[in-house]
Short mmCIF file of C-alpha atoms and ligand atoms in Angstrom, two decimals:
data_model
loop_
_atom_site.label_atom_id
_atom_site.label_comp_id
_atom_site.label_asym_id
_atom_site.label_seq_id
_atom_site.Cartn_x
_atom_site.Cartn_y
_atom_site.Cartn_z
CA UNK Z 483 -58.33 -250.06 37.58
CA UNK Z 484 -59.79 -250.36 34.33
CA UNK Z 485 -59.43 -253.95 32.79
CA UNK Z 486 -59.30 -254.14 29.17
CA UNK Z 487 -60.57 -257.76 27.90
CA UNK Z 488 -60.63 -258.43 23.77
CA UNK Z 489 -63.04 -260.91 22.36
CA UNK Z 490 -60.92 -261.21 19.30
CA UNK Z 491 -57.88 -260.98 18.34
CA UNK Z 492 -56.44 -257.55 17.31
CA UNK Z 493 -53.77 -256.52 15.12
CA UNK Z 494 -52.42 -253.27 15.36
CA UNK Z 495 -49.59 -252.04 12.97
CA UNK Z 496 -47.03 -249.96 14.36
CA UNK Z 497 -45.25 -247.50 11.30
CA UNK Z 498 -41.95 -245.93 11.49
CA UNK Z 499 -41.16 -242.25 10.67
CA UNK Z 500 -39.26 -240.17 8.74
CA UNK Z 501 -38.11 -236.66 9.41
CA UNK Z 502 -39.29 -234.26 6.59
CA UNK Z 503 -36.99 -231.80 8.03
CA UNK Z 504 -35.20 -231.61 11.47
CA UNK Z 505 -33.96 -228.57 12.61
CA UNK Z 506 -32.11 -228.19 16.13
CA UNK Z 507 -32.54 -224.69 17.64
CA UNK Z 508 -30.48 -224.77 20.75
CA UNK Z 509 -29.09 -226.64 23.69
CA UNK Z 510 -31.15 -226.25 27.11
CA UNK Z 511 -30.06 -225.79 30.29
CA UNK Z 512 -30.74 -229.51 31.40
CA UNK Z 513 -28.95 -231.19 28.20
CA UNK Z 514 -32.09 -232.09 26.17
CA UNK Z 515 -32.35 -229.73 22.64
CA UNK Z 516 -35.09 -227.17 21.20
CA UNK Z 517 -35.86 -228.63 17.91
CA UNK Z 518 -38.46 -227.62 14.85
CA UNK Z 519 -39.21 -230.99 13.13
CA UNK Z 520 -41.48 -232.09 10.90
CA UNK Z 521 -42.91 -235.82 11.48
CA UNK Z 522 -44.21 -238.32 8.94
CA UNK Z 523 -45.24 -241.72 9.27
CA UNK Z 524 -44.23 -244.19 6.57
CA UNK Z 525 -45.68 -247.91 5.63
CA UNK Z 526 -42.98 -249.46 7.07
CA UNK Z 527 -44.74 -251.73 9.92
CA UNK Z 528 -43.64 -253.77 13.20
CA UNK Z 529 -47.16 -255.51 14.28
CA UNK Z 530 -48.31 -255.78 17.44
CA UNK Z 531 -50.82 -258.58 17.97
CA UNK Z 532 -53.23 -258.40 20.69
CA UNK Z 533 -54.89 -262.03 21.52
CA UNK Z 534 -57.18 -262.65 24.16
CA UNK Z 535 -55.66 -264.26 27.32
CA UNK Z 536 -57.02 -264.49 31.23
CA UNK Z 537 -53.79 -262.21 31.97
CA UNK Z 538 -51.20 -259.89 30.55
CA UNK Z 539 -47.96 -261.76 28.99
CA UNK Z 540 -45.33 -260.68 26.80
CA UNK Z 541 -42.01 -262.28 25.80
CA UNK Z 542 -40.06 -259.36 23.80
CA UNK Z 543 -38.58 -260.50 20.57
CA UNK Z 544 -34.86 -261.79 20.86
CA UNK Z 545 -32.64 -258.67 21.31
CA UNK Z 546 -35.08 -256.72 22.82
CA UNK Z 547 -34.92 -256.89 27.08
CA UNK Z 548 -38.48 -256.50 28.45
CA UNK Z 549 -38.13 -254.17 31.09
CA UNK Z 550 -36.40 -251.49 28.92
CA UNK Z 551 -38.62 -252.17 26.05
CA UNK Z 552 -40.56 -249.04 25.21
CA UNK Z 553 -43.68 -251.23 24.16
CA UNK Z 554 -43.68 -253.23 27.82
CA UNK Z 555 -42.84 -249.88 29.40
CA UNK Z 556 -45.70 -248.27 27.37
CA UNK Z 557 -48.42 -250.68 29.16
CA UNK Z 558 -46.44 -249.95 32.65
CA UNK Z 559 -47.43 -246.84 32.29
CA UNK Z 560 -51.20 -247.28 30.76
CA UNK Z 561 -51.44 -249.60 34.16
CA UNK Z 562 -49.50 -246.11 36.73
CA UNK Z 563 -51.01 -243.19 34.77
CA UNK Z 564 -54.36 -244.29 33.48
CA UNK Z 565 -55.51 -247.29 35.71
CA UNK Z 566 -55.52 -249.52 32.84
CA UNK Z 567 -55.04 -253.23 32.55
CA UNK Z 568 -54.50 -255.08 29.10
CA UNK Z 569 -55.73 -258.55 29.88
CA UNK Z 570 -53.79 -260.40 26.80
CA UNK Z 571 -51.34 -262.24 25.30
CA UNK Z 572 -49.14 -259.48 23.54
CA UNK Z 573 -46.75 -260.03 20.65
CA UNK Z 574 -44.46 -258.02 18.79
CA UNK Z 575 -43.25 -258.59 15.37
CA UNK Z 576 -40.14 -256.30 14.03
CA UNK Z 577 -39.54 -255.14 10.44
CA UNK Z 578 -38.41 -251.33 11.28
CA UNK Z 579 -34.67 -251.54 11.86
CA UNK Z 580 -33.51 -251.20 15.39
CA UNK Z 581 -31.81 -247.65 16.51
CA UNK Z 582 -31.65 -246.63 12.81
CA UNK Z 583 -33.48 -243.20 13.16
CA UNK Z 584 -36.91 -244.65 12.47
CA UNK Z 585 -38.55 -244.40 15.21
CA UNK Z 586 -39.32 -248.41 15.50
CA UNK Z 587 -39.57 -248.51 19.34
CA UNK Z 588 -41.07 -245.07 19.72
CA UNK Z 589 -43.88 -246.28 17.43
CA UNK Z 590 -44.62 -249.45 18.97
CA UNK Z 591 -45.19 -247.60 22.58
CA UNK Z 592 -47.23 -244.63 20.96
CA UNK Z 593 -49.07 -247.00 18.83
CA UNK Z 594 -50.13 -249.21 21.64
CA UNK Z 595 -50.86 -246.53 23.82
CA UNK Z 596 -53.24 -244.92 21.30
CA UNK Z 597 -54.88 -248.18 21.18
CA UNK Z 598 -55.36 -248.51 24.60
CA UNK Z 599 -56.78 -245.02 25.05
CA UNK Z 600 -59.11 -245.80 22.49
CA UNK Z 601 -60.61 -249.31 23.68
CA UNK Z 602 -60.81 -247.39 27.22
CA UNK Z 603 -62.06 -244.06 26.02
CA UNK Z 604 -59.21 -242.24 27.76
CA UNK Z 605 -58.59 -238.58 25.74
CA UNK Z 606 -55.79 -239.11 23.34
CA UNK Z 607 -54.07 -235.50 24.20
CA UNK Z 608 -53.85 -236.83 27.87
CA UNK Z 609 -51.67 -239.46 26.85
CA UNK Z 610 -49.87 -237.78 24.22
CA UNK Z 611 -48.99 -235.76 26.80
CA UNK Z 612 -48.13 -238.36 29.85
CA UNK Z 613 -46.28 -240.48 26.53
CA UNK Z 614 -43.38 -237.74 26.68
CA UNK Z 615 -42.08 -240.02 29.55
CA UNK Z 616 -41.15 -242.60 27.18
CA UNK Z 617 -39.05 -240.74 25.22
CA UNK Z 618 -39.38 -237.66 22.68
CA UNK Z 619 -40.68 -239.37 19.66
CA UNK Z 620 -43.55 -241.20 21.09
CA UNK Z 621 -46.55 -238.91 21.44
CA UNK Z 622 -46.40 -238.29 18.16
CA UNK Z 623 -46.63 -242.28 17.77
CA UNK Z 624 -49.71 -242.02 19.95
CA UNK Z 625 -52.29 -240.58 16.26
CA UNK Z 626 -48.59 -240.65 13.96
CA UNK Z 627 -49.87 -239.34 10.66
CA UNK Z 628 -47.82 -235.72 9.70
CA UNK Z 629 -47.29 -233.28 12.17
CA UNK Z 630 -45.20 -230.55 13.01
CA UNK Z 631 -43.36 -231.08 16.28
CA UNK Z 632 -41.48 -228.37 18.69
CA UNK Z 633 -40.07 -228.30 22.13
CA UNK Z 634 -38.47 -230.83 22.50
CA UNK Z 635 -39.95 -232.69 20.11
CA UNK Z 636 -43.13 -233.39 22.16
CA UNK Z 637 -45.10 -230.46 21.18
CA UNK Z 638 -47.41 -231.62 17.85
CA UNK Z 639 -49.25 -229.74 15.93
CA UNK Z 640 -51.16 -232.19 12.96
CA UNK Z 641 -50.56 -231.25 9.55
CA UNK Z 642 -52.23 -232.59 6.37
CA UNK Z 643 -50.64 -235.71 5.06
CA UNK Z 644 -48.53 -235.02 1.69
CA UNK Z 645 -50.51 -236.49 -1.15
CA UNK Z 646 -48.21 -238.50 -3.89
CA UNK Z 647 -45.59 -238.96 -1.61
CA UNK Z 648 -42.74 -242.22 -1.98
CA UNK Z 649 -40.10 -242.54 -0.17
CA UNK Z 650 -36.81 -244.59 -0.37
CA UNK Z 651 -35.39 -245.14 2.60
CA UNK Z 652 -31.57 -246.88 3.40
CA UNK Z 653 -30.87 -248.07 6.82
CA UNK Z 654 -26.90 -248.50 6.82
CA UNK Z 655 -25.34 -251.10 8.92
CA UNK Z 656 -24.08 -249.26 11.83
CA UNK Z 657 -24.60 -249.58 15.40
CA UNK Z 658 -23.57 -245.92 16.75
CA UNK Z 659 -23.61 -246.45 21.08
CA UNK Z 660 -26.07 -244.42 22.62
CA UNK Z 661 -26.87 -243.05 19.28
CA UNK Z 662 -29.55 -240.17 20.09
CA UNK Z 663 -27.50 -238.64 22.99
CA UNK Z 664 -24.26 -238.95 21.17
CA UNK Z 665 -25.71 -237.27 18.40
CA UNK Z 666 -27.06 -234.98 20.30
CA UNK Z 667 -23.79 -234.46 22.08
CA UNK Z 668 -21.97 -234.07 18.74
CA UNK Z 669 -23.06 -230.52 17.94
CA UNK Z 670 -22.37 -227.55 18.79
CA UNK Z 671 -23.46 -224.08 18.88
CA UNK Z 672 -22.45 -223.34 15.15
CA UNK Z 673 -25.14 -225.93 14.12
CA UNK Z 674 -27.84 -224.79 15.13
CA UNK Z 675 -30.33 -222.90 13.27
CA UNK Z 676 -33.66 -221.05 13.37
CA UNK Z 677 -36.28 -223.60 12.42
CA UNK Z 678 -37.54 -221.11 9.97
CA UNK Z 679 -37.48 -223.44 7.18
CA UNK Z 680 -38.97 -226.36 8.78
CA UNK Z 681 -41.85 -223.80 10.03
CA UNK Z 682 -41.85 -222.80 6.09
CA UNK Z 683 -41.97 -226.18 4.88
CA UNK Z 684 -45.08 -226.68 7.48
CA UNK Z 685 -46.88 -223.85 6.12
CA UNK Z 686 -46.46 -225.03 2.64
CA UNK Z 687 -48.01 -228.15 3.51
CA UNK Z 688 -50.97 -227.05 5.08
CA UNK Z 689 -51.26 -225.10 1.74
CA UNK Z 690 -50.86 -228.75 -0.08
CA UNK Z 691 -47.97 -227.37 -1.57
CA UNK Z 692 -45.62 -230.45 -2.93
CA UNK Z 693 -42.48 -230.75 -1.14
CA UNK Z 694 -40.07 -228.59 -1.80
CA UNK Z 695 -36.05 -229.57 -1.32
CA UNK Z 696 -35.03 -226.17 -0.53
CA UNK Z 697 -36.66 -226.35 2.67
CA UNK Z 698 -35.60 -229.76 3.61
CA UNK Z 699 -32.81 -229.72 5.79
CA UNK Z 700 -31.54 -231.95 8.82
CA UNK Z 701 -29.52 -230.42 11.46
CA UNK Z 702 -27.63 -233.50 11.78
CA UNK Z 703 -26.33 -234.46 8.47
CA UNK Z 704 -22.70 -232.94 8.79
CA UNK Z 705 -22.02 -235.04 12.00
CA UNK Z 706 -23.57 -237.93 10.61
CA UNK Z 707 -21.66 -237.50 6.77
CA UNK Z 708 -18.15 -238.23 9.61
CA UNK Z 709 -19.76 -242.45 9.50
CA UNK Z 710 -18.51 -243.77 5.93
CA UNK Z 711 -21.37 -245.95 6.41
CA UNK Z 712 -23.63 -243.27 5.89
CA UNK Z 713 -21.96 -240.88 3.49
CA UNK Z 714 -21.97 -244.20 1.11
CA UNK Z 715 -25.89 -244.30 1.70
CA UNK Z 716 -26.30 -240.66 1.11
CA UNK Z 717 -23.62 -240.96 -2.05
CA UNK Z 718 -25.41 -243.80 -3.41
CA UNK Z 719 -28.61 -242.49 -3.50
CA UNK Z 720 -27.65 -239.44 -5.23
CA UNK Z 721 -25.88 -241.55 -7.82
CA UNK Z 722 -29.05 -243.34 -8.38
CA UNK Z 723 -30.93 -239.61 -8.96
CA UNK Z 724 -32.20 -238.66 -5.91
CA UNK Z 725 -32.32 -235.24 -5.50
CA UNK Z 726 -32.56 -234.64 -1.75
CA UNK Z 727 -31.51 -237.03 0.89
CA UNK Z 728 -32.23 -236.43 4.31
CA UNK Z 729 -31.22 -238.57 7.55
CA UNK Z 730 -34.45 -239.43 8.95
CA UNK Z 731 -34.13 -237.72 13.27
CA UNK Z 732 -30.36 -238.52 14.22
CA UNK Z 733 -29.85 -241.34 11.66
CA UNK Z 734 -27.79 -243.31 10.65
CA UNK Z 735 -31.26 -244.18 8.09
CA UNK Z 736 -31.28 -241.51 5.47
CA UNK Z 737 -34.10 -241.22 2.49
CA UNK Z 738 -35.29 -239.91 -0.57
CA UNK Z 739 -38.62 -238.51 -1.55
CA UNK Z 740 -40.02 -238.73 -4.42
CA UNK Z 741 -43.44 -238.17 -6.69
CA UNK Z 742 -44.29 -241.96 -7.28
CA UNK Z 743 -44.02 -245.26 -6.79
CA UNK Z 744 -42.23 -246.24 -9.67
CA UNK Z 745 -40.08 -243.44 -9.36
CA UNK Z 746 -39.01 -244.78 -6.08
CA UNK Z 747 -38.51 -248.23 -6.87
CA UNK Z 748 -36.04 -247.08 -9.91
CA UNK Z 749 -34.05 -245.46 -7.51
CA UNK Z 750 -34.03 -248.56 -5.05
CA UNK Z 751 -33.08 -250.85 -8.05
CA UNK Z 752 -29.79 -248.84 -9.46
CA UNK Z 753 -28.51 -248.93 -5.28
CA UNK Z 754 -25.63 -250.85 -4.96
CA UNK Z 755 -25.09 -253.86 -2.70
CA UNK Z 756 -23.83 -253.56 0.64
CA UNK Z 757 -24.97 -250.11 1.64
CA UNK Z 758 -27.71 -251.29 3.99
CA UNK Z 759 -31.30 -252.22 4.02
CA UNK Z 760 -33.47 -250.25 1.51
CA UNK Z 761 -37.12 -250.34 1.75
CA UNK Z 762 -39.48 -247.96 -0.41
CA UNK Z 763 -42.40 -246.87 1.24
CA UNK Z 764 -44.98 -244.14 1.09
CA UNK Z 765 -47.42 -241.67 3.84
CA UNK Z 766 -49.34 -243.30 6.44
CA UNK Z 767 -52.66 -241.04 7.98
CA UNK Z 768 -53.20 -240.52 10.95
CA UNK Z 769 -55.06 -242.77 13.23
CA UNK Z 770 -54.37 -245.18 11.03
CA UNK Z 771 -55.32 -248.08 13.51
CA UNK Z 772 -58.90 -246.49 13.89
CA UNK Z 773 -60.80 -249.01 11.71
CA UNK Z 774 -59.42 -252.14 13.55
CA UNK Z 775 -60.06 -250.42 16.80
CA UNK Z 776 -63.36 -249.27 15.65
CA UNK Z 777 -64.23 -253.02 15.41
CA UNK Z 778 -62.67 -254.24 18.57
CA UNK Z 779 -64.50 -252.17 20.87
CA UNK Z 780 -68.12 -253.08 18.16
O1 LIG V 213 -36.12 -238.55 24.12
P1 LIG V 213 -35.18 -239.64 23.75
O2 LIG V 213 -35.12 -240.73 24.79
O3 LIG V 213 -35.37 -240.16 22.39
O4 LIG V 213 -33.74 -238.95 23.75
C1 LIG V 213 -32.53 -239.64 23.83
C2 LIG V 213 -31.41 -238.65 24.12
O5 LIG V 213 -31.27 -237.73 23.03
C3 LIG V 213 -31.67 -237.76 25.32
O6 LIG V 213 -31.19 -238.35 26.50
C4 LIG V 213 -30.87 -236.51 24.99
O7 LIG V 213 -29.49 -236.70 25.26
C5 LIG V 213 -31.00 -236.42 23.48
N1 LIG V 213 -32.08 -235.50 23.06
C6 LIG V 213 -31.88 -234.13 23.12
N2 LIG V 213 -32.87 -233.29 22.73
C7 LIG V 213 -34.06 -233.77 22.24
C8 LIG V 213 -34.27 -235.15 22.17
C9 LIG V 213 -33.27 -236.00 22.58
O8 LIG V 213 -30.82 -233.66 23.53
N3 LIG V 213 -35.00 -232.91 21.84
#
């Protein structure tokens, strides 16, 4: 057992995602989905504050239950998989919208489990790898930054980080039970496509190619267009002059990208009321906890 002890406080901040394009390829044989996605964390942050304490503690924030929180689950299994004890107090502070296709949970277990790999020099691949347990969307939590992800949405491969990139982003109001699976469960054969766009749209940014719409496309938008909620939030945002919108994974968020910041925010002002939360953000590197890491472990 490997005990990890903090002489200082430590902040860590925990982005969500957005899909840059999500492409579902087919259905396997044991229910889960081949997909082709593209992965980009945005400045949209829960924190996760790491004080010093003689023992672990966490109280989740209200809503959340601790034992099927990903980020108590996440140092479960830093203690079963890597031998590693946090010794602190740990708290969790939530911005990113619960179940709204952001990622918010996801990023708070990858995120912490990237930090713990880091203060106990544990290879980041190996728990990329063992974070799959968690759920799909977490290794890529584990460095988050852009990357291209296949299989089942575990299998990264880092891409360079769009430069000028803003984002407005509208998380509608809707609680959809058991979103991902029902989501999931929602498409059929005639859906699917060949993930040759996304691949496309991967290439071109490894070129540093700007983003082009044409390539942008999200298997899921046609079931998702059947919640009013979220046809207003895709309507409105074209009717403010966005040119794409996207649902970010399986919604019910859906976003805009644009060149700039102001760009963004003139979109976010001529939204109506009532269509949901609406946050403008931009791109978030990877390993973007590094420097506060960096000086926890001196
Ligand atoms: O991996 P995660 O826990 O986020 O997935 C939630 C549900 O979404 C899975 O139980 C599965 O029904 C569905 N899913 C899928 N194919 C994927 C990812 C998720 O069918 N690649």
């Amino acid at each position: 057992m490997k005990s990890i002890e903090l002489a200082a406080p430590l902040r860590l901040r925990a982005p969500a995602k957005v899909n840059l394009g999500l492409e579902v390829v087919a259905r396997r044989p044991d229910g889960y989905h081949e997909v082709v996605t593209i992965l980009q964390s945005v400045s949209l942050f829960d924190t996760i504050d790491l004080l010093p304490a003689p023992a672990l503690r966490y109280t989740p924030p209200a809503g959340l239950e601790r034992e099927s929180d990903l980020l108590w689950r996440a140092v479960r299994l830093a203690e079963e998989r890597f031998g590693v004890r946090l010794r602190a107090q740990i708290r969790l502070e939530k911005h990113i919208p619960l179940a709204a296709g952001l990622g918010g949970g996801s990023s708070d277990a990858g995120t912490l489990l990237g930090a713990l790999a880091a203060l106990a020099g544990i290879p980041l691949d190996e728990v990329e790898r063992a974070a799959a347990a968690l759920g799909s969307d977490v290794p890529f939590f584990v460095r988050g930054g852009t990357a291209l992800a296949t299989g089942t949405g575990t299998d990264l491969a880092p891409l360079s980080t769009p430069p000028n990139v803003w984002f407005v982003v509208v998380a509608p109001d809707l609680v959809i039970p058991a979103k991902t699976a029902a989501l999931y469960g929602a498409l059929t054969p005639d859906h699917f496509t060949d993930g040759v766009a996304t691949r496309r749209l991967a290439a071109a940014l490894e070129r540093g190619d700007t983003l082009d719409p044409d390539l942008m496309h999200n298997t899921f938008t046609p079931v998702l267009r059947e919640w009013d909620a979220v046809s207003r939030a895709i309507d409105a945002l074209h009717a403010a002059g966005a040119q794409v919108v996207l649902p970010s994974g399986a919604g019910p968020s859906v976003f805009t990208v644009v060149p700039s910041q102001a760009v963004a925010n003139a979109i976010a002002d001529r939204l109506p009321a009532g269509i949901g939360r609406v946050y403008v953000c931009t791109t978030v590197a990877r390993d973007s906890n590094a420097s506060a890491l960096q000086a926890a472990v001196g």
